[in-house]
Short mmCIF file of C-alpha atoms in Angstrom, two decimals:
data_model
loop_
_atom_site.label_atom_id
_atom_site.label_comp_id
_atom_site.label_asym_id
_atom_site.label_seq_id
_atom_site.Cartn_x
_atom_site.Cartn_y
_atom_site.Cartn_z
CA MET R 1 83.64 64.68 100.68
CA LEU R 2 84.83 67.27 98.23
CA ALA R 3 84.96 66.59 94.51
CA SER R 4 88.08 64.90 93.24
CA THR R 5 88.64 67.73 90.78
CA GLN R 6 89.35 70.00 93.67
CA PRO R 7 92.90 70.22 95.02
CA ALA R 8 93.61 68.17 98.20
CA TRP R 9 94.36 71.23 100.35
CA VAL R 10 90.73 72.23 100.27
CA ASN R 11 89.85 69.74 102.95
CA ALA R 12 92.20 71.53 105.34
CA VAL R 13 90.78 75.00 104.63
CA THR R 14 87.04 75.07 103.90
CA PRO R 15 85.47 72.70 106.56
CA PRO R 16 85.36 74.05 110.13
CA ALA R 17 88.13 72.55 112.23
CA ARG R 18 87.30 70.20 115.08
CA GLU R 19 88.93 70.80 118.47
CA PHE R 20 90.65 68.00 120.34
CA ALA R 21 91.60 67.57 123.96
CA PRO R 22 95.16 66.78 125.04
CA THR R 23 96.17 63.67 123.15
CA GLU R 24 99.37 61.65 123.13
CA LEU R 25 100.67 61.52 119.65
CA GLU R 26 101.45 58.33 117.72
CA LEU R 27 105.02 58.15 116.37
CA LEU R 28 104.73 57.31 112.66
CA GLY R 29 108.44 57.19 111.88
CA GLY R 30 111.87 57.98 113.25
CA LYS R 31 112.37 58.99 116.87
CA LEU R 32 111.97 62.20 118.97
CA PRO R 33 115.28 64.06 119.44
CA PRO R 34 116.23 64.04 123.05
CA GLY R 35 117.11 67.80 122.85
CA LEU R 36 113.69 68.75 121.46
CA ARG R 37 112.05 70.04 124.71
CA GLY R 38 109.35 72.65 124.62
CA THR R 39 106.08 73.50 122.93
CA LEU R 40 105.21 74.32 119.35
CA TYR R 41 102.32 76.68 119.09
CA ARG R 42 100.49 77.45 115.84
CA ASN R 43 97.57 79.76 114.94
CA GLY R 44 95.35 80.01 111.93
CA PRO R 45 91.80 80.41 110.69
CA GLY R 46 89.95 77.25 111.78
CA ARG R 47 86.40 78.26 110.77
CA LEU R 48 85.52 80.18 107.60
CA GLU R 49 81.78 79.47 107.69
CA ARG R 50 78.86 79.70 110.00
CA GLY R 51 75.25 78.81 109.34
CA GLY R 52 75.83 78.20 105.65
CA MET R 53 77.46 81.72 105.23
CA ARG R 54 81.04 81.83 104.08
CA MET R 55 83.55 84.44 105.00
CA GLY R 56 85.04 86.51 102.13
CA HIS R 57 88.77 86.10 102.86
CA TRP R 58 91.22 83.63 104.34
CA PHE R 59 92.23 86.26 106.88
CA ASP R 60 88.71 86.28 108.35
CA GLY R 61 88.41 82.76 109.84
CA ASP R 62 88.10 82.26 113.56
CA GLY R 63 91.43 81.59 115.20
CA ALA R 64 92.30 78.05 116.33
CA ILE R 65 95.48 77.28 118.31
CA LEU R 66 97.48 74.09 118.17
CA ALA R 67 99.89 73.26 120.95
CA VAL R 68 102.32 70.31 120.63
CA GLU R 69 104.35 69.71 123.79
CA PHE R 70 107.58 67.73 123.47
CA GLY R 71 108.87 66.04 126.63
CA GLU R 72 110.77 62.94 127.79
CA ALA R 73 107.72 60.72 127.55
CA GLY R 74 106.75 61.76 123.97
CA ALA R 75 104.54 64.47 122.45
CA THR R 76 101.05 65.61 123.36
CA ALA R 77 98.79 67.89 121.29
CA THR R 78 95.82 70.15 122.05
CA TYR R 79 93.73 72.11 119.56
CA ARG R 80 91.22 74.78 120.62
CA TYR R 81 89.39 77.74 119.17
CA VAL R 82 90.09 81.26 120.73
CA GLN R 83 86.87 82.10 122.49
CA THR R 84 86.65 85.73 121.45
CA ALA R 85 83.41 87.70 122.12
CA GLY R 86 82.67 87.54 118.40
CA TYR R 87 83.20 83.74 118.13
CA GLN R 88 80.92 83.19 121.09
CA ALA R 89 78.17 85.56 119.76
CA GLU R 90 78.19 83.91 116.31
CA ALA R 91 78.22 80.37 117.77
CA GLU R 92 75.10 81.30 119.83
CA ALA R 93 73.41 82.89 116.85
CA GLY R 94 74.34 80.09 114.43
CA GLN R 95 75.26 82.66 111.75
CA LEU R 96 77.74 85.32 110.91
CA LEU R 97 77.16 88.64 112.59
CA TYR R 98 80.24 90.71 111.93
CA GLY R 99 82.31 92.12 109.11
CA ASN R 100 86.01 91.59 108.84
CA TYR R 101 89.03 92.32 106.57
CA GLY R 102 87.40 90.66 103.56
CA THR R 103 83.80 90.17 104.72
CA ILE R 104 80.99 92.67 104.77
CA ALA R 105 78.73 92.38 107.81
CA PRO R 106 75.37 90.90 106.85
CA GLY R 107 72.11 92.89 107.02
CA PRO R 108 71.03 96.27 105.67
CA ILE R 109 73.65 98.97 105.26
CA TRP R 110 72.34 101.20 108.10
CA ARG R 111 72.96 98.43 110.59
CA ARG R 112 76.59 97.91 109.41
CA TRP R 113 77.61 101.35 110.49
CA THR R 114 77.35 100.53 114.21
CA LYS R 115 78.84 96.98 114.00
CA SER R 116 82.42 96.52 115.08
CA VAL R 117 84.74 94.28 113.16
CA LYS R 118 85.26 90.88 114.75
CA ASN R 119 88.61 90.30 116.43
CA SER R 120 89.55 86.94 114.87
CA ALA R 121 92.67 86.17 116.93
CA ASN R 122 93.83 84.02 114.01
CA THR R 123 97.27 85.17 112.81
CA SER R 124 100.14 84.35 115.17
CA VAL R 125 101.06 83.67 118.80
CA LEU R 126 103.42 85.13 121.35
CA ALA R 127 104.51 82.97 124.30
CA LEU R 128 105.07 84.84 127.51
CA PRO R 129 106.17 83.33 130.83
CA ASP R 130 102.65 83.08 132.22
CA ARG R 131 100.30 83.10 129.18
CA LEU R 132 100.04 82.70 125.44
CA LEU R 133 98.89 85.62 123.31
CA ALA R 134 96.79 84.93 120.19
CA LEU R 135 97.49 87.86 117.85
CA TRP R 136 95.51 89.59 115.20
CA GLU R 137 96.62 92.99 113.93
CA GLY R 138 93.22 94.67 113.89
CA GLY R 139 92.74 94.61 117.72
CA LYS R 140 94.13 93.65 121.09
CA PRO R 141 95.61 90.16 121.61
CA HIS R 142 93.75 87.45 123.54
CA ALA R 143 95.47 85.71 126.41
CA LEU R 144 95.26 81.91 126.69
CA ASP R 145 96.57 79.35 129.20
CA LEU R 146 99.92 78.01 128.08
CA GLN R 147 98.93 74.37 128.81
CA THR R 148 95.12 74.13 128.31
CA LEU R 149 94.73 76.83 125.71
CA ALA R 150 91.69 78.08 127.66
CA THR R 151 90.85 81.59 126.63
CA GLN R 152 91.35 84.19 129.39
CA GLY R 153 90.17 87.26 127.46
CA PRO R 154 91.57 90.32 125.72
CA ASP R 155 94.94 91.52 127.06
CA ASP R 156 96.08 95.12 127.17
CA LEU R 157 99.64 94.37 128.04
CA SER R 158 99.19 96.87 130.95
CA ARG R 159 99.16 99.97 128.67
CA LEU R 160 97.29 99.42 125.37
CA GLY R 161 94.60 102.03 124.83
CA GLU R 162 90.87 101.35 124.51
CA ASN R 163 90.92 101.12 120.69
CA ALA R 164 94.61 100.31 120.25
CA ASN R 165 95.84 97.56 117.89
CA TYR R 166 98.71 95.18 118.45
CA SER R 167 100.26 93.52 115.37
CA ALA R 168 100.77 89.80 114.76
CA HIS R 169 104.56 90.11 114.22
CA PRO R 170 106.34 91.13 117.35
CA LYS R 171 110.12 90.88 117.44
CA ARG R 172 111.98 89.63 120.58
CA ASP R 173 115.52 90.66 121.22
CA PRO R 174 117.37 87.36 121.84
CA HIS R 175 119.82 88.99 124.30
CA THR R 176 117.58 91.20 126.47
CA GLY R 177 114.16 89.55 126.00
CA ASP R 178 112.65 92.87 125.15
CA ILE R 179 109.67 92.65 122.78
CA TYR R 180 109.10 95.26 120.01
CA ASN R 181 105.79 95.59 118.11
CA PHE R 182 103.46 98.09 116.47
CA GLY R 183 99.78 98.86 115.67
CA VAL R 184 98.19 101.05 113.11
CA SER R 185 95.06 103.09 114.05
CA ALA R 186 93.02 104.58 111.13
CA GLY R 187 90.82 107.59 111.49
CA ALA R 188 90.94 111.37 110.89
CA GLN R 189 94.72 110.87 111.42
CA THR R 190 96.21 107.51 110.69
CA THR R 191 98.87 106.68 113.32
CA LEU R 192 101.57 104.17 113.59
CA TYR R 193 102.14 103.17 117.23
CA LEU R 194 105.43 101.66 118.40
CA TYR R 195 105.67 99.44 121.56
CA ARG R 196 108.48 98.16 123.66
CA SER R 197 107.73 95.48 126.25
CA ASP R 198 109.71 93.64 128.79
CA ARG R 199 110.05 89.81 128.72
CA THR R 200 106.68 89.50 130.56
CA GLY R 201 104.84 91.33 127.78
CA THR R 202 104.24 94.57 129.85
CA ILE R 203 104.59 97.59 127.68
CA THR R 204 107.35 99.80 129.12
CA GLN R 205 107.66 102.40 126.30
CA GLN R 206 105.51 103.56 123.37
CA SER R 207 105.41 106.34 120.83
CA ALA R 208 103.15 107.48 118.01
CA PHE R 209 104.02 108.55 114.45
CA PRO R 210 101.48 110.03 111.92
CA LEU R 211 101.13 108.43 108.58
CA ASP R 212 100.18 110.17 105.35
CA ARG R 213 97.96 107.36 104.06
CA VAL R 214 95.79 104.52 105.31
CA PRO R 215 98.16 101.64 104.40
CA LEU R 216 98.44 97.93 104.99
CA ILE R 217 101.42 97.32 107.24
CA HIS R 218 101.59 93.69 108.26
CA ASP R 219 105.19 93.15 109.42
CA PHE R 220 108.39 95.12 110.24
CA VAL R 221 112.03 94.38 111.05
CA LEU R 222 114.32 94.67 114.06
CA ALA R 223 117.80 95.38 112.66
CA GLY R 224 120.48 96.12 115.23
CA ASN R 225 119.68 99.51 116.71
CA TYR R 226 116.72 100.12 114.42
CA LEU R 227 113.13 99.25 113.63
CA ILE R 228 112.40 99.34 109.93
CA PHE R 229 109.02 99.67 108.16
CA PHE R 230 108.43 99.30 104.45
CA VAL R 231 105.04 100.95 103.70
CA PRO R 232 103.66 99.60 100.44
CA PRO R 233 101.74 101.92 98.02
CA LEU R 234 98.25 101.03 99.11
CA GLN R 235 95.51 103.36 100.04
CA LEU R 236 92.34 102.31 101.82
CA ASP R 237 88.96 103.69 100.89
CA ILE R 238 88.28 104.26 104.59
CA PHE R 239 84.81 105.77 104.12
CA GLY R 240 83.53 102.87 102.02
CA ALA R 241 84.88 100.33 104.52
CA LEU R 242 83.62 102.05 107.63
CA VAL R 243 80.03 102.51 106.36
CA GLY R 244 79.87 98.88 105.01
CA LEU R 245 79.79 99.63 101.31
CA LYS R 246 82.89 97.43 100.72
CA SER R 247 85.22 95.26 102.78
CA PHE R 248 88.59 96.49 103.87
CA SER R 249 90.10 94.04 101.42
CA ASP R 250 88.12 95.34 98.49
CA GLY R 251 88.85 98.91 99.56
CA MET R 252 92.65 98.53 99.24
CA LYS R 253 93.82 100.25 96.08
CA TRP R 254 97.24 99.63 94.58
CA GLN R 255 98.92 102.96 93.74
CA PRO R 256 102.40 102.22 92.33
CA GLN R 257 103.00 105.80 91.38
CA ARG R 258 103.40 106.58 95.10
CA GLY R 259 106.29 104.18 95.75
CA THR R 260 107.23 102.26 98.88
CA GLN R 261 107.96 104.41 101.95
CA ILE R 262 110.87 103.39 104.15
CA LEU R 263 110.56 104.45 107.81
CA VAL R 264 113.63 103.94 110.02
CA PHE R 265 113.15 104.34 113.87
CA ASP R 266 115.63 104.24 116.70
CA ARG R 267 114.72 101.19 118.68
CA HIS R 268 115.83 102.69 122.01
CA ALA R 269 114.06 106.04 121.76
CA LEU R 270 111.28 104.86 119.40
CA THR R 271 111.76 108.00 117.41
CA LEU R 272 111.96 108.51 113.65
CA VAL R 273 115.46 108.62 112.25
CA SER R 274 114.73 108.78 108.50
CA ARG R 275 111.98 108.66 105.94
CA GLN R 276 112.53 107.78 102.30
CA GLU R 277 110.68 106.55 99.23
CA THR R 278 111.76 103.93 96.69
CA ASP R 279 110.35 101.60 94.06
CA PRO R 280 106.86 100.23 94.57
CA TRP R 281 106.47 96.68 95.76
CA PHE R 282 104.44 94.71 98.35
CA GLN R 283 105.50 92.39 101.15
CA TRP R 284 103.63 90.53 103.76
CA HIS R 285 106.69 89.16 105.63
CA PHE R 286 110.26 89.84 106.42
CA ALA R 287 112.89 87.19 107.08
CA ASN R 288 115.17 89.34 109.20
CA GLY R 289 117.24 92.47 109.42
CA TYR R 290 120.68 93.40 110.81
CA GLN R 291 123.47 95.98 110.77
CA THR R 292 126.79 95.43 109.09
CA GLU R 293 130.16 96.48 110.61
CA SER R 294 130.01 99.58 108.43
CA GLY R 295 126.62 100.49 109.87
CA GLU R 296 124.46 99.61 106.81
CA ILE R 297 121.08 98.02 107.41
CA VAL R 298 120.38 94.81 105.59
CA VAL R 299 116.79 93.61 105.29
CA ASP R 300 115.57 90.31 103.74
CA LEU R 301 111.97 89.89 102.66
CA ALA R 302 109.51 87.99 100.51
CA ARG R 303 108.75 90.58 97.78
CA TYR R 304 105.76 90.79 95.42
CA SER R 305 105.65 93.05 92.40
CA ASP R 306 102.12 94.19 93.25
CA PHE R 307 99.07 93.41 95.41
CA THR R 308 97.74 90.46 93.47
CA THR R 309 98.49 88.29 96.38
CA ASN R 310 95.42 89.65 98.09
CA GLN R 311 93.11 88.25 95.39
CA ARG R 312 94.79 84.80 95.70
CA LEU R 313 94.27 84.74 99.47
CA LYS R 314 90.60 85.58 98.93
CA GLU R 315 90.37 82.63 96.49
CA VAL R 316 91.95 80.35 99.13
CA ALA R 317 88.93 80.92 101.46
CA ALA R 318 86.62 79.83 98.62
CA GLY R 319 88.57 76.63 98.08
CA ARG R 320 89.53 77.32 94.45
CA THR R 321 92.53 79.39 93.35
CA GLU R 322 93.27 80.60 89.84
CA THR R 323 95.49 83.65 90.48
CA ILE R 324 99.24 83.28 90.50
CA ALA R 325 100.91 85.68 92.99
CA ASP R 326 104.51 84.85 93.46
CA ALA R 327 106.93 86.39 95.99
CA THR R 328 110.72 85.86 95.73
CA LEU R 329 113.37 86.39 98.29
CA TRP R 330 115.03 89.92 98.11
CA ARG R 331 117.70 91.71 100.04
CA VAL R 332 117.65 95.51 100.53
CA ARG R 333 120.59 97.54 101.80
CA LEU R 334 119.94 100.85 103.47
CA ASP R 335 121.91 103.78 104.86
CA ALA R 336 120.96 103.72 108.58
CA HIS R 337 120.88 107.55 108.95
CA THR R 338 119.16 108.61 105.74
CA GLY R 339 117.11 105.55 104.82
CA LYS R 340 118.40 105.77 101.32
CA VAL R 341 118.44 102.49 99.36
CA LEU R 342 122.05 101.46 98.67
CA GLY R 343 121.25 98.36 96.82
CA MET R 344 118.56 95.74 96.01
CA GLU R 345 119.05 92.18 94.83
CA GLU R 346 116.96 89.10 94.35
CA LEU R 347 118.48 86.35 96.44
CA LEU R 348 116.20 83.51 95.25
CA ASP R 349 114.30 83.33 92.02
CA ARG R 350 111.73 80.82 93.30
CA SER R 351 108.22 81.38 94.61
CA CYS R 352 108.33 81.45 98.37
CA GLU R 353 106.74 82.89 101.55
CA PHE R 354 106.96 82.75 105.31
CA PRO R 355 110.67 83.41 105.66
CA VAL R 356 111.96 83.02 109.20
CA VAL R 357 115.34 82.75 110.95
CA ALA R 358 116.37 81.02 114.16
CA PRO R 359 115.13 83.01 117.19
CA GLN R 360 118.72 83.57 118.40
CA HIS R 361 119.53 85.48 115.22
CA VAL R 362 116.53 87.87 115.22
CA GLY R 363 117.89 91.45 114.58
CA GLU R 364 121.47 90.27 113.70
CA GLU R 365 123.06 88.48 110.78
CA SER R 366 121.68 85.00 110.29
CA PRO R 367 123.51 82.26 108.31
CA GLN R 368 120.24 80.65 107.17
CA ILE R 369 116.69 81.63 106.19
CA TYR R 370 113.94 78.99 106.38
CA LEU R 371 110.90 79.40 104.16
CA SER R 372 107.91 77.80 102.48
CA LEU R 373 108.15 76.88 98.81
CA HIS R 374 106.08 75.62 95.88
CA ARG R 375 107.19 72.20 94.72
CA ALA R 376 109.28 72.31 91.60
CA ASP R 377 106.46 70.89 89.37
CA ALA R 378 103.57 72.57 91.13
CA ASP R 379 100.70 74.25 89.32
CA ARG R 380 101.25 77.56 91.14
CA ALA R 381 97.71 78.80 90.27
CA ARG R 382 95.98 75.79 91.71
CA ASP R 383 98.34 74.47 94.44
CA LEU R 384 99.54 75.74 97.79
CA PHE R 385 103.07 75.37 99.09
CA GLY R 386 104.27 71.77 99.17
CA ALA R 387 107.86 72.17 100.33
CA ILE R 388 110.03 73.91 102.87
CA GLY R 389 113.60 75.09 102.30
CA ARG R 390 116.72 76.55 103.83
CA PHE R 391 118.53 79.27 102.05
CA ASP R 392 122.24 80.01 102.79
CA ALA R 393 122.98 83.45 101.62
CA ASP R 394 126.81 83.05 101.88
CA SER R 395 126.88 80.08 99.54
CA ASP R 396 123.75 81.03 97.61
CA ARG R 397 122.55 77.43 98.21
CA LEU R 398 118.88 76.36 98.59
CA THR R 399 118.21 73.04 100.39
CA VAL R 400 114.65 71.76 99.84
CA ALA R 401 112.49 69.31 101.66
CA ASP R 402 109.85 68.31 99.11
CA LEU R 403 106.94 66.62 100.99
CA GLY R 404 105.47 64.97 98.05
CA GLU R 405 102.18 65.15 96.20
CA ASN R 406 99.17 66.44 98.06
CA ARG R 407 101.10 67.22 101.23
CA TYR R 408 101.09 70.78 102.51
CA PRO R 409 103.47 72.04 105.28
CA SER R 410 102.97 75.12 107.40
CA GLU R 411 105.48 77.81 107.94
CA PRO R 412 108.75 76.20 109.15
CA ILE R 413 109.60 76.97 112.77
CA TYR R 414 113.13 76.65 114.13
CA ALA R 415 113.55 75.08 117.56
CA PRO R 416 116.99 75.29 119.20
CA ASP R 417 118.21 72.05 120.67
CA ALA R 418 118.14 71.99 124.50
CA LEU R 419 121.32 69.92 124.78
CA GLU R 420 123.55 71.06 121.98
CA ALA R 421 123.89 74.82 121.50
CA ASP R 422 124.89 74.60 117.84
CA ARG R 423 122.08 72.22 116.84
CA GLY R 424 118.42 72.93 115.86
CA TRP R 425 115.25 71.42 114.48
CA VAL R 426 112.69 72.61 111.96
CA LEU R 427 109.15 71.81 112.76
CA THR R 428 106.22 72.02 110.45
CA VAL R 429 102.53 70.89 110.66
CA VAL R 430 101.62 68.95 107.56
CA TYR R 431 98.26 68.24 106.05
CA ASP R 432 98.52 65.02 104.16
CA GLY R 433 95.76 65.03 101.52
CA ASN R 434 96.37 61.53 100.58
CA LEU R 435 95.31 60.41 104.01
CA ASP R 436 93.12 63.36 104.95
CA ARG R 437 95.10 63.70 108.17
CA SER R 438 97.41 66.16 109.85
CA GLN R 439 100.89 65.35 111.13
CA VAL R 440 103.85 67.10 112.77
CA TRP R 441 107.21 66.58 110.93
CA VAL R 442 110.49 67.33 112.57
CA TYR R 443 113.69 67.88 110.44
CA ASP R 444 117.31 68.27 111.45
CA ALA R 445 117.92 71.91 110.61
CA ASP R 446 121.33 71.07 109.02
CA ARG R 447 119.96 68.20 106.89
CA LEU R 448 116.64 69.51 105.57
CA ASP R 449 116.91 67.35 102.44
CA ASP R 450 117.09 64.10 104.47
CA GLU R 451 114.05 62.22 105.66
CA PRO R 452 112.29 63.73 108.63
CA THR R 453 113.85 62.89 112.01
CA CYS R 454 110.39 62.00 113.19
CA GLN R 455 106.75 62.18 112.16
CA LEU R 456 103.83 62.34 114.52
CA ALA R 457 100.10 61.72 113.79
CA LEU R 458 97.69 64.40 114.95
CA PRO R 459 94.20 63.06 116.01
CA ASP R 460 92.36 65.20 113.54
CA VAL R 461 92.76 67.64 110.69
CA VAL R 462 94.32 70.96 111.69
CA SER R 463 93.36 73.77 109.45
CA LEU R 464 96.10 75.23 107.28
CA GLY R 465 97.16 78.40 108.98
CA PHE R 466 99.60 81.27 109.18
CA HIS R 467 102.21 81.60 111.99
CA GLY R 468 103.56 79.88 115.08
CA THR R 469 106.30 79.97 117.60
CA TRP R 470 108.56 77.67 119.56
CA ASN R 471 108.56 77.99 123.37
CA PRO R 472 111.44 76.13 124.96
CA ALA R 473 110.80 74.18 128.18
#
């Protein structure tokens, strides 16, 4: 057991997660909504250690997928590691073999040159009609069985090249079902690849755009007729990372004098419309984007003043944080044709992350943004997010669900009700450090500050992770 001086969340991050087979979940309180029909999938780093060796960054842990299926008879959960080639090789060897975003490959430097980076498949998921994709932006996705979570292997979506990457934040058009995504390939020429897929995941269109730096692009926005990228002023020491002198994380240098690049692409042609530069900032995640009636582009994001967040995420993997790195919710307005910034404003002056909107509002104006928050009295250096919230931009109102001391929710996921079109539910996987157990909490999306509609007990601890999705039945 970890020392009592350590924060409770450590027990859901540092020990390797234990898989569990399909298990009917005990109802701890409330009742399952009759219109909640489908499956919640979540992904995150389940193992940050192998053979007594620890990985150097939270981003490096082996991906573990949780599936919680809601049906008439109740809820059933399954939890399994993604069986990537790197995971299997390290499991057989009983030790770490590969480098990663924040981990240098073990062994002498001359052996690191020939070692590939391990695909961790640990960041997000994409539910397709016949399979689930485990996503990790540094490589190809891995396909899994939608029910059993059995790993089927790397998936090239019919057209991904041999060394192509496919990011962890695809955007699905709620009307057409088309899926947009990107990948960044670094080399003699760093290239941003844009992908358009049909509802089955098959890539039907792609294009390439040269970048003038080796940046860190984690997310993007679908906004009406456009795809928007904000490229933060980071530059990777590509030589040091490739030859194994430093990790990719340690090779990222913050260069605020360069400013943030804004790239606007036509979503139909996948061609560049405009390229601008503005004030420096960093973001991991966007909430959403849309076009106004006048044609302006509006983008909402969780904005950091610099790249200090990377150090904090490195500390999370070690089980002890001391760095404060706060993002707040911002809105940026752009001219669609020139990319020029027409205005920027802070919508919410409170530390937050993982902003999402209901899936039916992706790419168009959304009345609410759901996000993760620090509790009002939290020690922001030592603690992780302990609340979720709903922000209404029209009324400037924040509604908060504070989960209480030593409880840590995952990114909130919106699930539309299957019976009532105007109703929805917010789902979050909660680690309860008071009980050392994980649970699934379901909230009425319109009454987030009420008690949860229901709470379900998971059979074991599910590691705190990153992103998920709702797949309706």
